[in-house]
Coordinates of C-alpha atoms in Angstrom, one line a residue:
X284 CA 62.8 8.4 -49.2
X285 CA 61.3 4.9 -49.7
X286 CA 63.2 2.5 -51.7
X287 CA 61.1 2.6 -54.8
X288 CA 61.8 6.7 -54.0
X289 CA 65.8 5.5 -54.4
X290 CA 65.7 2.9 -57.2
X291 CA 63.5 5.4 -59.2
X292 CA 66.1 8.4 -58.7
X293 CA 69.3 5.6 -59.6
X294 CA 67.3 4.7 -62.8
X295 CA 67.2 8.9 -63.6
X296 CA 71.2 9.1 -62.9
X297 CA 71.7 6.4 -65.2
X298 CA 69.7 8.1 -67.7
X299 CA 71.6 11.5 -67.7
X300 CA 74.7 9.5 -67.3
X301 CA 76.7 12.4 -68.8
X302 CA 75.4 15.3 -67.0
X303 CA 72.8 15.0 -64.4
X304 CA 70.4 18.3 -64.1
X305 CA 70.2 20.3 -61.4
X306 CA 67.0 18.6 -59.5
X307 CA 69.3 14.9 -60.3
X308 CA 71.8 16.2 -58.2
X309 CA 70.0 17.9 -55.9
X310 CA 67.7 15.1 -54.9
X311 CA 70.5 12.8 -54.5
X312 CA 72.7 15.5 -52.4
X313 CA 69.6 14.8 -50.1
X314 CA 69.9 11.3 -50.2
X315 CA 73.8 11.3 -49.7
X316 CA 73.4 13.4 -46.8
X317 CA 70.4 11.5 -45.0
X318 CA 73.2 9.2 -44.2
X319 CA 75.1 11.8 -42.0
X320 CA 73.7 11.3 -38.3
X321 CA 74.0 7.2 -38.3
X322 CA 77.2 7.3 -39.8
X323 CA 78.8 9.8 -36.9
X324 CA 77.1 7.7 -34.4
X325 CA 78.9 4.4 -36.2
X326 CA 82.0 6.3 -36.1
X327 CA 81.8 7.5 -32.6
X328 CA 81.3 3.8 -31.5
X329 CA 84.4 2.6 -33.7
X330 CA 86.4 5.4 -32.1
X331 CA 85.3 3.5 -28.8
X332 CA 86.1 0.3 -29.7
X333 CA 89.5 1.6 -31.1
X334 CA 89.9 2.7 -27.5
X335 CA 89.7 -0.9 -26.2
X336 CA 92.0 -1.9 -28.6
X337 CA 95.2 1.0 -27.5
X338 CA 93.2 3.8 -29.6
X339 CA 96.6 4.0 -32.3
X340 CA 94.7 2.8 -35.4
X341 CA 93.1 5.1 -37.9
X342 CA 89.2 5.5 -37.8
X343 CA 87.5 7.6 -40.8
X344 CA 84.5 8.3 -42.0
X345 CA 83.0 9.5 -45.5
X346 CA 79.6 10.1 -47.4
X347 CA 80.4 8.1 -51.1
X348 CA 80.9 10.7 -53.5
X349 CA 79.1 11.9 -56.7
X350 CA 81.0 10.3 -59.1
X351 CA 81.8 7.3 -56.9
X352 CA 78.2 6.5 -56.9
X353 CA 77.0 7.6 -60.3
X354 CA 80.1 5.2 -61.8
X355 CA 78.9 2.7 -60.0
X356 CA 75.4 2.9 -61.0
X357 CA 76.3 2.9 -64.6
X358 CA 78.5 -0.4 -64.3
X359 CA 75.7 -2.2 -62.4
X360 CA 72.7 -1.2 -64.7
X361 CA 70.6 -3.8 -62.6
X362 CA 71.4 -3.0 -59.6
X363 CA 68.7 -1.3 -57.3
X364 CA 70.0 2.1 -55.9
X365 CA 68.6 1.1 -52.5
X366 CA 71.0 -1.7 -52.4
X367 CA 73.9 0.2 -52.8
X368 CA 75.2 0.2 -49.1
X369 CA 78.3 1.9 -49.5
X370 CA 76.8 5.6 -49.4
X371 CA 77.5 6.1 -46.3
X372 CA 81.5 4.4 -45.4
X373 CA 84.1 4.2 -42.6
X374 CA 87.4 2.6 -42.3
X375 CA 89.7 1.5 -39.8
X376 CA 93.5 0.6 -40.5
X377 CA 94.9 -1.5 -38.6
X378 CA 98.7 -3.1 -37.8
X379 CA 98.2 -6.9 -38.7
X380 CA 95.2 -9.1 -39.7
X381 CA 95.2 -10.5 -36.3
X382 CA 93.8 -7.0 -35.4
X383 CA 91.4 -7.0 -37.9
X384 CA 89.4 -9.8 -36.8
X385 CA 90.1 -8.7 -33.5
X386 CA 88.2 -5.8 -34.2
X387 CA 85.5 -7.4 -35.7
X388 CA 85.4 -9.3 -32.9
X389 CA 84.4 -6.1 -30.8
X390 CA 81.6 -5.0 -33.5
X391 CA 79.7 -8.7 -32.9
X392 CA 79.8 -8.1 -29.0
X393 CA 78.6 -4.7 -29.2
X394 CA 75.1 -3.6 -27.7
X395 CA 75.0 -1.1 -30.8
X396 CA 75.8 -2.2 -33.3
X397 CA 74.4 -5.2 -36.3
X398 CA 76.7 -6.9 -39.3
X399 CA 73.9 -7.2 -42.0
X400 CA 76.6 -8.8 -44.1
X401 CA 80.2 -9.6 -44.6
X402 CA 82.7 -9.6 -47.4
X403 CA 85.9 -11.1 -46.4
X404 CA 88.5 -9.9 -49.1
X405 CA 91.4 -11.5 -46.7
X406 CA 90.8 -15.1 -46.9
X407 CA 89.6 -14.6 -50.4
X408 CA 91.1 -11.8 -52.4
X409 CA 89.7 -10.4 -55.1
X410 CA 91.3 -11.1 -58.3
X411 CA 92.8 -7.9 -59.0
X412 CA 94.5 -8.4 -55.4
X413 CA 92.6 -6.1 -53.2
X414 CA 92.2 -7.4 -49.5
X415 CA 90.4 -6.1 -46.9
X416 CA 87.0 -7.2 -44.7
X417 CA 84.0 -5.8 -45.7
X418 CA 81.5 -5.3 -42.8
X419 CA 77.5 -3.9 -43.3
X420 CA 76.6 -2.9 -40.4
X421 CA 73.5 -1.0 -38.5
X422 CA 72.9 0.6 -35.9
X423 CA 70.1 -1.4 -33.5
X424 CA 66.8 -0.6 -34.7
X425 CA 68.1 1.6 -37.6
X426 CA 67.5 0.5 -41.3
X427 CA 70.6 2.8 -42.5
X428 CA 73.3 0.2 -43.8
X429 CA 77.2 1.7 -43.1
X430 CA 79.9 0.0 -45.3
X431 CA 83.2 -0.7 -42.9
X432 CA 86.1 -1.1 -44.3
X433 CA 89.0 -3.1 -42.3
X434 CA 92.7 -3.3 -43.3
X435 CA 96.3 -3.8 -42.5
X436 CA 98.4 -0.7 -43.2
X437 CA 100.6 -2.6 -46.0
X438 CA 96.8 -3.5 -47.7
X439 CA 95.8 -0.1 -47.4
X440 CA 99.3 1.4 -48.6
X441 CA 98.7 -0.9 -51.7
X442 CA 94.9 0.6 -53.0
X443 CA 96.3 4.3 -51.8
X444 CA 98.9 3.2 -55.0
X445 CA 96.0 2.0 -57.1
X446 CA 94.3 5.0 -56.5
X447 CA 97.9 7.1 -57.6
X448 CA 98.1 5.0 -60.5
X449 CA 94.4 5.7 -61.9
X450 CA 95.2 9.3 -61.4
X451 CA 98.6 9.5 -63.2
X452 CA 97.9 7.1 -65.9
X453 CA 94.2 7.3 -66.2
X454 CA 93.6 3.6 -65.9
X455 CA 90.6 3.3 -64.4
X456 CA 91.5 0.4 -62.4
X457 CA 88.6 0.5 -59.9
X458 CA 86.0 0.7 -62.6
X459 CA 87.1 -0.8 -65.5
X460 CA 90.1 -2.3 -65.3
X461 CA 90.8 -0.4 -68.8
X462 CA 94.6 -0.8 -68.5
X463 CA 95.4 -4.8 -68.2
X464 CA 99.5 -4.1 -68.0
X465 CA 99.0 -1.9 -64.7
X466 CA 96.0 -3.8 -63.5
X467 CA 98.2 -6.9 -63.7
X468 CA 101.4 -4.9 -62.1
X469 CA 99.5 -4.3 -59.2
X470 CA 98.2 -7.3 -58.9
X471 CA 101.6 -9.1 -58.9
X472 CA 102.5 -6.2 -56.1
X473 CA 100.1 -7.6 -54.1
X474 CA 101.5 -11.0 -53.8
X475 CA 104.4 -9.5 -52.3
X476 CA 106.7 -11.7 -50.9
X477 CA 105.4 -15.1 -53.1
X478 CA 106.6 -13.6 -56.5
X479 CA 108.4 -15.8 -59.0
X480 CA 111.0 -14.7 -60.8
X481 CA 109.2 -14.5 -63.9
X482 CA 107.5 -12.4 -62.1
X483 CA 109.6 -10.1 -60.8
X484 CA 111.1 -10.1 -64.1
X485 CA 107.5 -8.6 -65.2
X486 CA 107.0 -5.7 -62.7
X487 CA 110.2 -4.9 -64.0
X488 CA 109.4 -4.5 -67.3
X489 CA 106.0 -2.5 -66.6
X490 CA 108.0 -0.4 -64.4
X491 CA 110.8 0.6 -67.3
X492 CA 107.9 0.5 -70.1
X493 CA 105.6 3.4 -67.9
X494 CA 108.6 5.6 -66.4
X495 CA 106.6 4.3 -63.2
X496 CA 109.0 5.5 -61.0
X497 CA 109.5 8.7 -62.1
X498 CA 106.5 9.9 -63.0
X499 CA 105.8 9.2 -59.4
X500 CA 108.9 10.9 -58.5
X501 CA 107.8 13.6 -60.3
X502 CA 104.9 14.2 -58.5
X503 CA 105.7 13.8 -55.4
X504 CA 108.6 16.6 -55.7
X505 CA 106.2 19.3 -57.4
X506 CA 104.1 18.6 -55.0
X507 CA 105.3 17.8 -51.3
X508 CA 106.1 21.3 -50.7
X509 CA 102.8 22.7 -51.7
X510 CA 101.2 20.2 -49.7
X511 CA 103.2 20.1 -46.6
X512 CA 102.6 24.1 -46.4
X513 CA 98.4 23.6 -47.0
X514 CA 98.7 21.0 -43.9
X515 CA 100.9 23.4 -41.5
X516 CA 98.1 26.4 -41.8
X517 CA 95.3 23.5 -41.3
X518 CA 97.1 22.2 -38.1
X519 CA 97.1 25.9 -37.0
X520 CA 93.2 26.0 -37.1
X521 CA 91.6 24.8 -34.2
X522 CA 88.8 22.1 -34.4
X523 CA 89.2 21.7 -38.2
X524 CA 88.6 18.1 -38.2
X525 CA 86.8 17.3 -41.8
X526 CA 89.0 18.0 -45.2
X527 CA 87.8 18.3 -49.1
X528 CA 90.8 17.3 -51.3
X529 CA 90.5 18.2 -54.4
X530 CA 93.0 16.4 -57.2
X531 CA 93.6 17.0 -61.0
X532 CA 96.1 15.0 -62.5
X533 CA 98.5 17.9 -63.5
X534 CA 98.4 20.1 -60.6
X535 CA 98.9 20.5 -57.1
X536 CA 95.9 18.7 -54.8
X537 CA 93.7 21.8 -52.8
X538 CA 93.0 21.3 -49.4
X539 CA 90.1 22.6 -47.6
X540 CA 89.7 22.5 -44.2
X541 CA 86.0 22.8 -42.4
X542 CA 84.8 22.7 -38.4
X543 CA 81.7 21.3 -39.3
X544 CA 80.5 18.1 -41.6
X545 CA 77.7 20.4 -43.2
X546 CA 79.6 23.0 -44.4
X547 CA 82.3 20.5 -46.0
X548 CA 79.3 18.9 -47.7
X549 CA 77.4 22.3 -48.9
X550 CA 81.0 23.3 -50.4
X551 CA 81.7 19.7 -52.0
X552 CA 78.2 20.0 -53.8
X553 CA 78.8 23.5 -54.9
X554 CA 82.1 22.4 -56.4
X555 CA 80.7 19.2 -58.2
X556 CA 77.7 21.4 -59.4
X557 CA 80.2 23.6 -60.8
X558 CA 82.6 21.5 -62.4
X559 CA 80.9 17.3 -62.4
X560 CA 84.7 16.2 -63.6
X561 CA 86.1 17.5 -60.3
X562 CA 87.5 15.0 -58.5

């Protein structure tokens, strides 16, 4: 596709916002998946350089999802769908920040590798408290931009709990920001160790006002057990290495287990086709 190909079929999603046909989806299935073979071979080169560096830290790789990508396009009605170089994502956590630039270190040395463009989200947080670096990178000679993600484990930990939190209490927090109270909790949880007492006194209070704890308590009880027993038959399946979760807020997440990227992707899109709330 040529970039007036991929602007032209972001300006269609935006217009059938609500429910995109059945060419829509189709058509940017294709696009989503003509990402597939540069990001492996970026992973496969991260997994290298993870090697150099005692090959413990966590390297993953995903294709941006439907509604991921269709949100996004409705928030940035200006933005050209050809810009949007996140499609195609992989992330490494890492220990400390000191191995996070060492890392990055590795990617500007490396014969395969190009950073288009940098975000640095440590230095400078964003507002909302999120840190992490941003890397665009390319293969050499390969147009096809690959968002890296690279965090500590306690930064990671803290948007896996933004993520629980937009699930349980339908905040929105990534897109919207809809609910200021849990948009500012977590952004006072990401200071950490620098809190006031005010503001201690404040996570408090959000924390008694949303029954935070136990609703999350609540959860993870119904559904640890459920879980643990989906992951002990996956672990018995040999060369299962790519996974579709699928999460509703009021039941138990579904894990599927696939050997190969294709087939996880041709189930994903008959799931979303089926159901475009599926998460």
């Amino acid at each position: 596709m040529t970039n007036g190909d991929i602007n032209r079929l972001g300006n269609r999603i935006r217009a059938e916002y609500d429910t995109l046909n059945e060419n829509t989806l189709i058509e940017l299935q294709n696009f989503r998946t003509s990402h597939k073979d540069t990001l492996a071979r970026v992973f496969n080169i991260l997994c290298n350089l993870n090697r150099k560096m005692g090959g413990k830290n966590i390297v993953t790789y995903r294709i941006k999802r439907f509604e991921s990508i269709i949100g996004k396009l409705y928030r940035y009605p200006k933005m050209e769908f050809s810009r949007m170089w996140d499609i195609g994502g992989c992330r490494c956590i890492v220990n400390n920040n000191e191995e996070v630039y060492r890392l990055k270190q590795l990617i500007e040395k490396s014969e395969f590798l190009t950073i288009r463009k940098e975000y640095d989200y440590i230095s400078k947080p964003q507002e909302e408290g999120y840190k992490s670096l941003h890397l665009f990178i390319s293969l050499k000679n390969d147009k096809t931009v690959i968002e890296l993600q690279i965090r500590n484990k306690e930064d990671h930990n803290w948007a896996t709990l933004v993520e629980i939190t937009d699930l349980l209490f339908d905040a929105k927090l990534k897109e919207y920001g809809k609910n200021k109270e849990l948009l500012r909790f977590h952004y006072l949880l990401s200071k950490r160790f620098i809190l006031a007492t005010e503001e201690k006194k404040e996570i408090a209070k959000i924390i008694k006002k949303y029954k935070y704890f136990e609703k999350l308590s609540n959860v993870f009880s119904r559904n640890y057990i459920q879980i643990r027993k989906q992951w002990l038959n996956i672990e018995g399946k040999h060369n299962h290495n790519y996974f579709l979760i699928e999460t509703k807020k009021d039941e138990v997440p579904k894990i599927t287990s696939y050997k190969k990227f294709d087939e996880a992707e041709e189930n994903y899109f008959t799931i979303y086709k089926n159901n475009q709330t599926a998460n």
